[in-house]
Amino acid sequence: MNEIEALFDQGSELMPWLADSVINLVVGLVVFFVGKFIASKVSHWCEKRMLKASVDQAVAGFASSILYALMFAGVTLMALGQVGVETTSFIAILGAAGLAVGLALQGSLSNFASGVLIIILRPFRSGDFIDAGGQMGTVNRIELFHTHLKTPDNRVIIVPNSSVMNGSIVNFSREATRRLDLVIGISYDADIRLAKQIMEEIVNADERILKDPECLIAVSELADSSVNFFLRPWVASGDYWTVRADLLEKIKYTFDERGVGIPYPQMDVHVHKQES
């Protein structure tokens, strides 16, 4: 009988502690999920406000990522404190663990540092078409560890920031104008003066081609089977590909109409019959 009473006494003492623990756990979970939701909303709101203030999209995205990470860390500590975990000792343990994890994740830390350098040095902006880290695309956003590129065929490429900063960066959109470097070949029996005149007429008739700097049209090489011309007009960066395609098409049609031959690789085979 005494043993049964002792068990009831222990149960009566355990029930309040268990109830408090369950309540603290539920409150901690509510704090965590609600805080995470608020952190996400606040970071998105800050990003929108920065975009409205004409802040570059890449900078706004990077800043919102940092803000979310800081708020998420604070919310996690608050939730752990509500559950009953000593946050002061937990922070010390977290610092020691962070050092070990940092040594193990040197690549991720390098990506973070590279992301900071991208924001400070600004080798490219959101909307620029770049070649970096072995990938080409339009910069969509810059995050803590990665840069998001969108290709012309609408693929999204996520490139580590360290790969971007550790290699060469070619920014095709930084300057307002670009030069087309075309090589046009004509056959040796074609009229060089006529070919040059045709290209000048085509260039002068296209309003997208800039007058200053002046377009260069000159013989560049007497090749094995063709006389090659340099054709180097200047255009606005946004017109680069359309002007390139239109020029090649117009030159081909006009050369055909006016009898200027365009050579193609060919091989002459001579067969000698040897008498036995």
PDB file of C-alpha atoms in Angstrom:
ATOM      1  CA  MET A   1       0.000   0.000   0.000  1.00  0.00           C
ATOM      2  CA  ASN A   2       2.829   2.332   0.849  1.00  0.00           C
ATOM      3  CA  GLU A   3       4.447   1.627  -2.550  1.00  0.00           C
ATOM      4  CA  ILE A   4       1.239   2.542  -4.381  1.00  0.00           C
ATOM      5  CA  GLU A   5       0.953   5.785  -2.434  1.00  0.00           C
ATOM      6  CA  ALA A   6       4.587   6.593  -3.246  1.00  0.00           C
ATOM      7  CA  LEU A   7       3.906   6.057  -6.946  1.00  0.00           C
ATOM      8  CA  PHE A   8       0.874   8.363  -6.770  1.00  0.00           C
ATOM      9  CA  ASP A   9       2.969  10.988  -4.978  1.00  0.00           C
ATOM     10  CA  GLN A  10       5.688  10.814  -7.666  1.00  0.00           C
ATOM     11  CA  GLY A  11       3.050  11.023 -10.399  1.00  0.00           C
ATOM     12  CA  SER A  12       1.437  14.053  -8.779  1.00  0.00           C
ATOM     13  CA  GLU A  13       4.852  15.734  -8.614  1.00  0.00           C
ATOM     14  CA  LEU A  14       5.730  14.751 -12.206  1.00  0.00           C
ATOM     15  CA  MET A  15       2.487  15.913 -13.810  1.00  0.00           C
ATOM     16  CA  PRO A  16       3.009  19.678 -13.272  1.00  0.00           C
ATOM     17  CA  TRP A  17       6.592  19.435 -14.603  1.00  0.00           C
ATOM     18  CA  LEU A  18       5.411  17.425 -17.612  1.00  0.00           C
ATOM     19  CA  ALA A  19       2.567  19.884 -18.269  1.00  0.00           C
ATOM     20  CA  ASP A  20       4.942  22.843 -18.065  1.00  0.00           C
ATOM     21  CA  SER A  21       7.402  21.116 -20.402  1.00  0.00           C
ATOM     22  CA  VAL A  22       4.711  20.388 -22.972  1.00  0.00           C
ATOM     23  CA  ILE A  23       3.417  23.962 -22.797  1.00  0.00           C
ATOM     24  CA  ASN A  24       6.951  25.371 -23.153  1.00  0.00           C
ATOM     25  CA  LEU A  25       7.612  23.053 -26.088  1.00  0.00           C
ATOM     26  CA  VAL A  26       4.401  24.106 -27.829  1.00  0.00           C
ATOM     27  CA  VAL A  27       5.121  27.781 -27.188  1.00  0.00           C
ATOM     28  CA  GLY A  28       8.693  27.297 -28.433  1.00  0.00           C
ATOM     29  CA  LEU A  29       7.447  25.694 -31.650  1.00  0.00           C
ATOM     30  CA  VAL A  30       4.914  28.496 -32.128  1.00  0.00           C
ATOM     31  CA  VAL A  31       7.638  31.093 -31.572  1.00  0.00           C
ATOM     32  CA  PHE A  32       9.917  29.321 -34.055  1.00  0.00           C
ATOM     33  CA  PHE A  33       7.417  28.939 -36.898  1.00  0.00           C
ATOM     34  CA  VAL A  34       5.753  32.328 -36.403  1.00  0.00           C
ATOM     35  CA  GLY A  35       9.148  34.014 -36.101  1.00  0.00           C
ATOM     36  CA  LYS A  36      10.377  32.264 -39.228  1.00  0.00           C
ATOM     37  CA  PHE A  37       7.265  33.422 -41.105  1.00  0.00           C
ATOM     38  CA  ILE A  38       7.729  36.998 -39.884  1.00  0.00           C
ATOM     39  CA  ALA A  39      11.439  36.952 -40.774  1.00  0.00           C
ATOM     40  CA  SER A  40      10.584  35.827 -44.316  1.00  0.00           C
ATOM     41  CA  LYS A  41       7.929  38.523 -44.706  1.00  0.00           C
ATOM     42  CA  VAL A  42      10.150  41.270 -43.278  1.00  0.00           C
ATOM     43  CA  SER A  43      13.095  40.335 -45.528  1.00  0.00           C
ATOM     44  CA  HIS A  44      10.836  40.336 -48.611  1.00  0.00           C
ATOM     45  CA  TRP A  45       9.293  43.655 -47.554  1.00  0.00           C
ATOM     46  CA  CYS A  46      12.739  45.212 -47.111  1.00  0.00           C
ATOM     47  CA  GLU A  47      13.796  43.919 -50.533  1.00  0.00           C
ATOM     48  CA  LYS A  48      10.719  45.483 -52.162  1.00  0.00           C
ATOM     49  CA  ARG A  49      11.340  48.794 -50.397  1.00  0.00           C
ATOM     50  CA  MET A  50      14.948  48.852 -51.573  1.00  0.00           C
ATOM     51  CA  LEU A  51      13.852  48.099 -55.138  1.00  0.00           C
ATOM     52  CA  LYS A  52      11.355  50.966 -54.983  1.00  0.00           C
ATOM     53  CA  ALA A  53      14.205  53.185 -53.778  1.00  0.00           C
ATOM     54  CA  SER A  54      16.088  52.326 -57.008  1.00  0.00           C
ATOM     55  CA  VAL A  55      18.564  50.039 -55.255  1.00  0.00           C
ATOM     56  CA  ASP A  56      20.057  47.469 -57.637  1.00  0.00           C
ATOM     57  CA  GLN A  57      18.154  44.175 -57.529  1.00  0.00           C
ATOM     58  CA  ALA A  58      21.304  42.162 -56.836  1.00  0.00           C
ATOM     59  CA  VAL A  59      22.181  44.345 -53.831  1.00  0.00           C
ATOM     60  CA  ALA A  60      18.608  44.225 -52.547  1.00  0.00           C
ATOM     61  CA  GLY A  61      18.523  40.433 -52.808  1.00  0.00           C
ATOM     62  CA  PHE A  62      21.862  40.057 -51.036  1.00  0.00           C
ATOM     63  CA  ALA A  63      20.856  42.423 -48.207  1.00  0.00           C
ATOM     64  CA  SER A  64      17.501  40.662 -47.717  1.00  0.00           C
ATOM     65  CA  SER A  65      19.278  37.287 -47.526  1.00  0.00           C
ATOM     66  CA  ILE A  66      21.578  38.571 -44.757  1.00  0.00           C
ATOM     67  CA  LEU A  67      18.618  40.126 -42.885  1.00  0.00           C
ATOM     68  CA  TYR A  68      16.673  36.856 -43.052  1.00  0.00           C
ATOM     69  CA  ALA A  69      19.674  34.848 -41.801  1.00  0.00           C
ATOM     70  CA  LEU A  70      20.149  37.178 -38.794  1.00  0.00           C
ATOM     71  CA  MET A  71      16.447  37.200 -37.912  1.00  0.00           C
ATOM     72  CA  PHE A  72      16.249  33.415 -38.283  1.00  0.00           C
ATOM     73  CA  ALA A  73      19.181  32.981 -35.886  1.00  0.00           C
ATOM     74  CA  GLY A  74      17.483  35.294 -33.351  1.00  0.00           C
ATOM     75  CA  VAL A  75      14.168  33.446 -33.642  1.00  0.00           C
ATOM     76  CA  THR A  76      15.927  30.099 -33.120  1.00  0.00           C
ATOM     77  CA  LEU A  77      17.588  31.356 -29.927  1.00  0.00           C
ATOM     78  CA  MET A  78      14.258  32.696 -28.640  1.00  0.00           C
ATOM     79  CA  ALA A  79      12.544  29.358 -29.310  1.00  0.00           C
ATOM     80  CA  LEU A  80      15.304  27.427 -27.567  1.00  0.00           C
ATOM     81  CA  GLY A  81      15.125  29.785 -24.577  1.00  0.00           C
ATOM     82  CA  GLN A  82      11.376  29.230 -24.340  1.00  0.00           C
ATOM     83  CA  VAL A  83      11.845  25.459 -24.348  1.00  0.00           C
ATOM     84  CA  GLY A  84      14.302  25.773 -21.476  1.00  0.00           C
ATOM     85  CA  VAL A  85      17.685  25.561 -23.136  1.00  0.00           C
ATOM     86  CA  GLU A  86      20.249  27.886 -21.549  1.00  0.00           C
ATOM     87  CA  THR A  87      20.963  30.234 -24.456  1.00  0.00           C
ATOM     88  CA  THR A  88      24.175  31.629 -22.938  1.00  0.00           C
ATOM     89  CA  SER A  89      25.813  28.234 -22.728  1.00  0.00           C
ATOM     90  CA  PHE A  90      24.193  27.307 -26.014  1.00  0.00           C
ATOM     91  CA  ILE A  91      25.771  30.325 -27.709  1.00  0.00           C
ATOM     92  CA  ALA A  92      29.183  29.296 -26.353  1.00  0.00           C
ATOM     93  CA  ILE A  93      28.662  25.760 -27.600  1.00  0.00           C
ATOM     94  CA  LEU A  94      27.380  27.129 -30.898  1.00  0.00           C
ATOM     95  CA  GLY A  95      30.478  29.290 -31.232  1.00  0.00           C
ATOM     96  CA  ALA A  96      32.781  26.326 -30.716  1.00  0.00           C
ATOM     97  CA  ALA A  97      30.722  24.210 -33.078  1.00  0.00           C
ATOM     98  CA  GLY A  98      30.673  27.079 -35.550  1.00  0.00           C
ATOM     99  CA  LEU A  99      34.468  27.150 -35.590  1.00  0.00           C
ATOM    100  CA  ALA A 100      34.606  23.424 -36.326  1.00  0.00           C
ATOM    101  CA  VAL A 101      31.882  23.681 -38.938  1.00  0.00           C
ATOM    102  CA  GLY A 102      33.610  26.719 -40.453  1.00  0.00           C
ATOM    103  CA  LEU A 103      36.810  24.750 -40.908  1.00  0.00           C
ATOM    104  CA  ALA A 104      34.821  21.947 -42.514  1.00  0.00           C
ATOM    105  CA  LEU A 105      32.861  24.323 -44.727  1.00  0.00           C
ATOM    106  CA  GLN A 106      35.641  26.547 -46.010  1.00  0.00           C
ATOM    107  CA  GLY A 107      34.072  26.502 -49.459  1.00  0.00           C
ATOM    108  CA  SER A 108      30.779  27.919 -48.166  1.00  0.00           C
ATOM    109  CA  LEU A 109      32.599  30.637 -46.224  1.00  0.00           C
ATOM    110  CA  SER A 110      34.575  31.436 -49.357  1.00  0.00           C
ATOM    111  CA  ASN A 111      31.296  31.756 -51.247  1.00  0.00           C
ATOM    112  CA  PHE A 112      29.974  34.148 -48.591  1.00  0.00           C
ATOM    113  CA  ALA A 113      33.135  36.284 -48.684  1.00  0.00           C
ATOM    114  CA  SER A 114      33.009  36.318 -52.483  1.00  0.00           C
ATOM    115  CA  GLY A 115      29.387  37.433 -52.331  1.00  0.00           C
ATOM    116  CA  VAL A 116      30.384  40.364 -50.128  1.00  0.00           C
ATOM    117  CA  LEU A 117      33.151  41.271 -52.591  1.00  0.00           C
ATOM    118  CA  ILE A 118      30.694  41.131 -55.500  1.00  0.00           C
ATOM    119  CA  ILE A 119      28.422  43.603 -53.712  1.00  0.00           C
ATOM    120  CA  ILE A 120      31.317  45.923 -52.803  1.00  0.00           C
ATOM    121  CA  LEU A 121      33.263  45.837 -56.077  1.00  0.00           C
ATOM    122  CA  ARG A 122      30.179  45.614 -58.337  1.00  0.00           C
ATOM    123  CA  PRO A 123      31.739  43.876 -61.371  1.00  0.00           C
ATOM    124  CA  PHE A 124      28.191  43.371 -62.629  1.00  0.00           C
ATOM    125  CA  ARG A 125      24.639  44.379 -61.793  1.00  0.00           C
ATOM    126  CA  SER A 126      21.275  42.702 -61.955  1.00  0.00           C
ATOM    127  CA  GLY A 127      20.219  42.470 -65.593  1.00  0.00           C
ATOM    128  CA  ASP A 128      23.781  42.349 -66.995  1.00  0.00           C
ATOM    129  CA  PHE A 129      24.662  39.548 -69.394  1.00  0.00           C
ATOM    130  CA  ILE A 130      27.935  38.026 -68.189  1.00  0.00           C
ATOM    131  CA  ASP A 131      30.310  35.134 -68.694  1.00  0.00           C
ATOM    132  CA  ALA A 132      31.559  34.047 -65.254  1.00  0.00           C
ATOM    133  CA  GLY A 133      32.412  30.793 -63.521  1.00  0.00           C
ATOM    134  CA  GLY A 134      32.263  28.973 -66.847  1.00  0.00           C
ATOM    135  CA  GLN A 135      28.619  29.963 -67.389  1.00  0.00           C
ATOM    136  CA  MET A 136      26.878  32.637 -69.463  1.00  0.00           C
ATOM    137  CA  GLY A 137      23.572  34.298 -68.641  1.00  0.00           C
ATOM    138  CA  THR A 138      21.726  37.343 -67.363  1.00  0.00           C
ATOM    139  CA  VAL A 139      22.274  38.128 -63.672  1.00  0.00           C
ATOM    140  CA  ASN A 140      18.995  37.553 -61.840  1.00  0.00           C
ATOM    141  CA  ARG A 141      20.008  37.908 -58.187  1.00  0.00           C
ATOM    142  CA  ILE A 142      22.994  37.564 -55.857  1.00  0.00           C
ATOM    143  CA  GLU A 143      22.505  35.598 -52.646  1.00  0.00           C
ATOM    144  CA  LEU A 144      24.751  34.760 -49.685  1.00  0.00           C
ATOM    145  CA  PHE A 145      26.477  31.852 -51.374  1.00  0.00           C
ATOM    146  CA  HIS A 146      25.336  31.809 -55.000  1.00  0.00           C
ATOM    147  CA  THR A 147      24.679  34.017 -58.008  1.00  0.00           C
ATOM    148  CA  HIS A 148      21.622  33.181 -60.105  1.00  0.00           C
ATOM    149  CA  LEU A 149      21.959  33.487 -63.897  1.00  0.00           C
ATOM    150  CA  LYS A 150      19.157  33.120 -66.436  1.00  0.00           C
ATOM    151  CA  THR A 151      20.104  31.875 -69.908  1.00  0.00           C
ATOM    152  CA  PRO A 152      18.465  33.081 -73.145  1.00  0.00           C
ATOM    153  CA  ASP A 153      16.551  29.765 -73.353  1.00  0.00           C
ATOM    154  CA  ASN A 154      15.121  30.446 -69.856  1.00  0.00           C
ATOM    155  CA  ARG A 155      17.278  28.071 -67.818  1.00  0.00           C
ATOM    156  CA  VAL A 156      18.397  29.163 -64.348  1.00  0.00           C
ATOM    157  CA  ILE A 157      22.055  28.506 -63.511  1.00  0.00           C
ATOM    158  CA  ILE A 158      23.141  28.797 -59.863  1.00  0.00           C
ATOM    159  CA  VAL A 159      26.877  29.555 -59.730  1.00  0.00           C
ATOM    160  CA  PRO A 160      28.896  29.563 -56.458  1.00  0.00           C
ATOM    161  CA  ASN A 161      30.130  33.061 -55.682  1.00  0.00           C
ATOM    162  CA  SER A 162      33.707  31.835 -55.234  1.00  0.00           C
ATOM    163  CA  SER A 163      33.699  30.439 -58.785  1.00  0.00           C
ATOM    164  CA  VAL A 164      32.547  33.828 -60.054  1.00  0.00           C
ATOM    165  CA  MET A 165      35.241  35.827 -58.235  1.00  0.00           C
ATOM    166  CA  ASN A 166      38.105  33.357 -58.732  1.00  0.00           C
ATOM    167  CA  GLY A 167      37.930  33.502 -62.529  1.00  0.00           C
ATOM    168  CA  SER A 168      37.614  36.033 -65.307  1.00  0.00           C
ATOM    169  CA  ILE A 169      34.340  37.950 -65.567  1.00  0.00           C
ATOM    170  CA  VAL A 170      33.211  39.130 -68.999  1.00  0.00           C
ATOM    171  CA  ASN A 171      30.434  41.715 -68.745  1.00  0.00           C
ATOM    172  CA  PHE A 172      28.722  42.133 -72.109  1.00  0.00           C
ATOM    173  CA  SER A 173      26.264  44.750 -70.838  1.00  0.00           C
ATOM    174  CA  ARG A 174      28.499  47.188 -68.943  1.00  0.00           C
ATOM    175  CA  GLU A 175      29.146  49.459 -71.935  1.00  0.00           C
ATOM    176  CA  ALA A 176      26.344  51.069 -73.925  1.00  0.00           C
ATOM    177  CA  THR A 177      27.861  50.113 -77.300  1.00  0.00           C
ATOM    178  CA  ARG A 178      29.567  47.042 -78.764  1.00  0.00           C
ATOM    179  CA  ARG A 179      31.498  46.325 -81.931  1.00  0.00           C
ATOM    180  CA  LEU A 180      30.552  43.568 -84.348  1.00  0.00           C
ATOM    181  CA  ASP A 181      33.583  41.629 -85.612  1.00  0.00           C
ATOM    182  CA  LEU A 182      32.545  39.907 -88.829  1.00  0.00           C
ATOM    183  CA  VAL A 183      34.746  38.226 -91.424  1.00  0.00           C
ATOM    184  CA  ILE A 184      33.215  38.200 -94.914  1.00  0.00           C
ATOM    185  CA  GLY A 185      34.922  36.063 -97.584  1.00  0.00           C
ATOM    186  CA  ILE A 186      34.544  36.453-101.365  1.00  0.00           C
ATOM    187  CA  SER A 187      35.974  34.357-104.158  1.00  0.00           C
ATOM    188  CA  TYR A 188      39.221  35.360-105.910  1.00  0.00           C
ATOM    189  CA  ASP A 189      37.485  36.035-109.200  1.00  0.00           C
ATOM    190  CA  ALA A 190      34.971  38.440-107.584  1.00  0.00           C
ATOM    191  CA  ASP A 191      35.295  42.232-107.801  1.00  0.00           C
ATOM    192  CA  ILE A 192      36.814  43.491-104.534  1.00  0.00           C
ATOM    193  CA  ARG A 193      35.661  47.075-105.114  1.00  0.00           C
ATOM    194  CA  LEU A 194      32.087  45.966-105.796  1.00  0.00           C
ATOM    195  CA  ALA A 195      32.005  43.771-102.681  1.00  0.00           C
ATOM    196  CA  LYS A 196      33.259  46.628-100.516  1.00  0.00           C
ATOM    197  CA  GLN A 197      30.734  49.018-102.065  1.00  0.00           C
ATOM    198  CA  ILE A 198      27.875  46.619-101.357  1.00  0.00           C
ATOM    199  CA  MET A 199      28.860  46.258 -97.703  1.00  0.00           C
ATOM    200  CA  GLU A 200      29.159  50.041 -97.322  1.00  0.00           C
ATOM    201  CA  GLU A 201      25.667  50.495 -98.785  1.00  0.00           C
ATOM    202  CA  ILE A 202      24.186  47.900 -96.444  1.00  0.00           C
ATOM    203  CA  VAL A 203      25.876  49.427 -93.405  1.00  0.00           C
ATOM    204  CA  ASN A 204      24.843  52.991 -94.298  1.00  0.00           C
ATOM    205  CA  ALA A 205      21.232  51.926 -94.863  1.00  0.00           C
ATOM    206  CA  ASP A 206      20.899  50.350 -91.392  1.00  0.00           C
ATOM    207  CA  GLU A 207      19.900  53.042 -88.864  1.00  0.00           C
ATOM    208  CA  ARG A 208      20.858  50.823 -85.918  1.00  0.00           C
ATOM    209  CA  ILE A 209      24.541  51.017 -86.893  1.00  0.00           C
ATOM    210  CA  LEU A 210      26.281  53.978 -85.274  1.00  0.00           C
ATOM    211  CA  LYS A 211      28.045  56.617 -87.377  1.00  0.00           C
ATOM    212  CA  ASP A 212      30.567  57.302 -84.633  1.00  0.00           C
ATOM    213  CA  PRO A 213      32.790  55.325 -84.261  1.00  0.00           C
ATOM    214  CA  GLU A 214      32.978  54.746 -87.979  1.00  0.00           C
ATOM    215  CA  CYS A 215      32.506  51.258 -89.390  1.00  0.00           C
ATOM    216  CA  LEU A 216      35.692  49.581 -90.631  1.00  0.00           C
ATOM    217  CA  ILE A 217      35.508  47.663 -93.934  1.00  0.00           C
ATOM    218  CA  ALA A 218      38.888  46.462 -95.237  1.00  0.00           C
ATOM    219  CA  VAL A 219      40.624  43.470 -96.769  1.00  0.00           C
ATOM    220  CA  SER A 220      42.086  41.454 -93.907  1.00  0.00           C
ATOM    221  CA  GLU A 221      43.543  38.351 -95.546  1.00  0.00           C
ATOM    222  CA  LEU A 222      44.266  36.622 -98.830  1.00  0.00           C
ATOM    223  CA  ALA A 223      43.289  33.175 -97.629  1.00  0.00           C
ATOM    224  CA  ASP A 224      43.647  29.802 -99.368  1.00  0.00           C
ATOM    225  CA  SER A 225      40.321  29.955-101.175  1.00  0.00           C
ATOM    226  CA  SER A 226      38.900  33.414-100.442  1.00  0.00           C
ATOM    227  CA  VAL A 227      39.617  37.113-100.044  1.00  0.00           C
ATOM    228  CA  ASN A 228      38.501  37.983 -96.510  1.00  0.00           C
ATOM    229  CA  PHE A 229      37.134  41.345 -95.375  1.00  0.00           C
ATOM    230  CA  PHE A 230      36.913  42.818 -91.895  1.00  0.00           C
ATOM    231  CA  LEU A 231      33.427  44.225 -91.266  1.00  0.00           C
ATOM    232  CA  ARG A 232      33.378  46.026 -87.902  1.00  0.00           C
ATOM    233  CA  PRO A 233      30.347  48.257 -87.251  1.00  0.00           C
ATOM    234  CA  TRP A 234      29.415  49.675 -83.833  1.00  0.00           C
ATOM    235  CA  VAL A 235      25.910  49.153 -82.441  1.00  0.00           C
ATOM    236  CA  ALA A 236      24.005  49.587 -79.189  1.00  0.00           C
ATOM    237  CA  SER A 237      24.560  46.620 -76.879  1.00  0.00           C
ATOM    238  CA  GLY A 238      20.893  45.661 -77.009  1.00  0.00           C
ATOM    239  CA  ASP A 239      20.956  45.478 -80.833  1.00  0.00           C
ATOM    240  CA  TYR A 240      24.070  43.313 -81.091  1.00  0.00           C
ATOM    241  CA  TRP A 241      22.576  39.950 -82.057  1.00  0.00           C
ATOM    242  CA  THR A 242      19.742  41.238 -84.242  1.00  0.00           C
ATOM    243  CA  VAL A 243      22.055  43.505 -86.245  1.00  0.00           C
ATOM    244  CA  ARG A 244      24.583  40.691 -86.642  1.00  0.00           C
ATOM    245  CA  ALA A 245      21.973  38.300 -88.034  1.00  0.00           C
ATOM    246  CA  ASP A 246      20.434  40.951 -90.322  1.00  0.00           C
ATOM    247  CA  LEU A 247      23.816  42.016 -91.733  1.00  0.00           C
ATOM    248  CA  LEU A 248      24.836  38.474 -92.626  1.00  0.00           C
ATOM    249  CA  GLU A 249      21.482  37.809 -94.276  1.00  0.00           C
ATOM    250  CA  LYS A 250      21.485  41.048 -96.310  1.00  0.00           C
ATOM    251  CA  ILE A 251      25.083  40.571 -97.428  1.00  0.00           C
ATOM    252  CA  LYS A 252      24.352  37.036 -98.652  1.00  0.00           C
ATOM    253  CA  TYR A 253      21.236  38.074-100.594  1.00  0.00           C
ATOM    254  CA  THR A 254      22.880  41.154-102.121  1.00  0.00           C
ATOM    255  CA  PHE A 255      26.048  39.302-103.109  1.00  0.00           C
ATOM    256  CA  ASP A 256      23.911  36.689-104.878  1.00  0.00           C
ATOM    257  CA  GLU A 257      21.885  39.365-106.693  1.00  0.00           C
ATOM    258  CA  ARG A 258      24.951  41.297-107.881  1.00  0.00           C
ATOM    259  CA  GLY A 259      27.171  38.382-108.795  1.00  0.00           C
ATOM    260  CA  VAL A 260      29.706  38.427-105.958  1.00  0.00           C
ATOM    261  CA  GLY A 261      30.650  34.840-105.212  1.00  0.00           C
ATOM    262  CA  ILE A 262      31.117  33.508-101.693  1.00  0.00           C
ATOM    263  CA  PRO A 263      33.515  30.541-101.733  1.00  0.00           C
ATOM    264  CA  TYR A 264      33.087  27.338 -99.798  1.00  0.00           C
ATOM    265  CA  PRO A 265      35.690  24.712 -98.941  1.00  0.00           C
ATOM    266  CA  GLN A 266      36.352  22.378-101.830  1.00  0.00           C
ATOM    267  CA  MET A 267      38.984  19.857-102.852  1.00  0.00           C
ATOM    268  CA  ASP A 268      40.226  19.077-106.366  1.00  0.00           C
ATOM    269  CA  VAL A 269      41.164  15.428-106.842  1.00  0.00           C
ATOM    270  CA  HIS A 270      43.407  14.555-109.789  1.00  0.00           C
ATOM    271  CA  VAL A 271      43.566  10.902-110.824  1.00  0.00           C
ATOM    272  CA  HIS A 272      46.667   9.822-112.709  1.00  0.00           C
ATOM    273  CA  LYS A 273      46.509   6.538-114.581  1.00  0.00           C
ATOM    274  CA  GLN A 274      49.740   4.651-114.324  1.00  0.00           C
ATOM    275  CA  GLU A 275      50.555   2.270-117.132  1.00  0.00           C
ATOM    276  CA  SER A 276      51.635  -1.166-116.034  1.00  0.00           C
TER     277      SER A 276
END
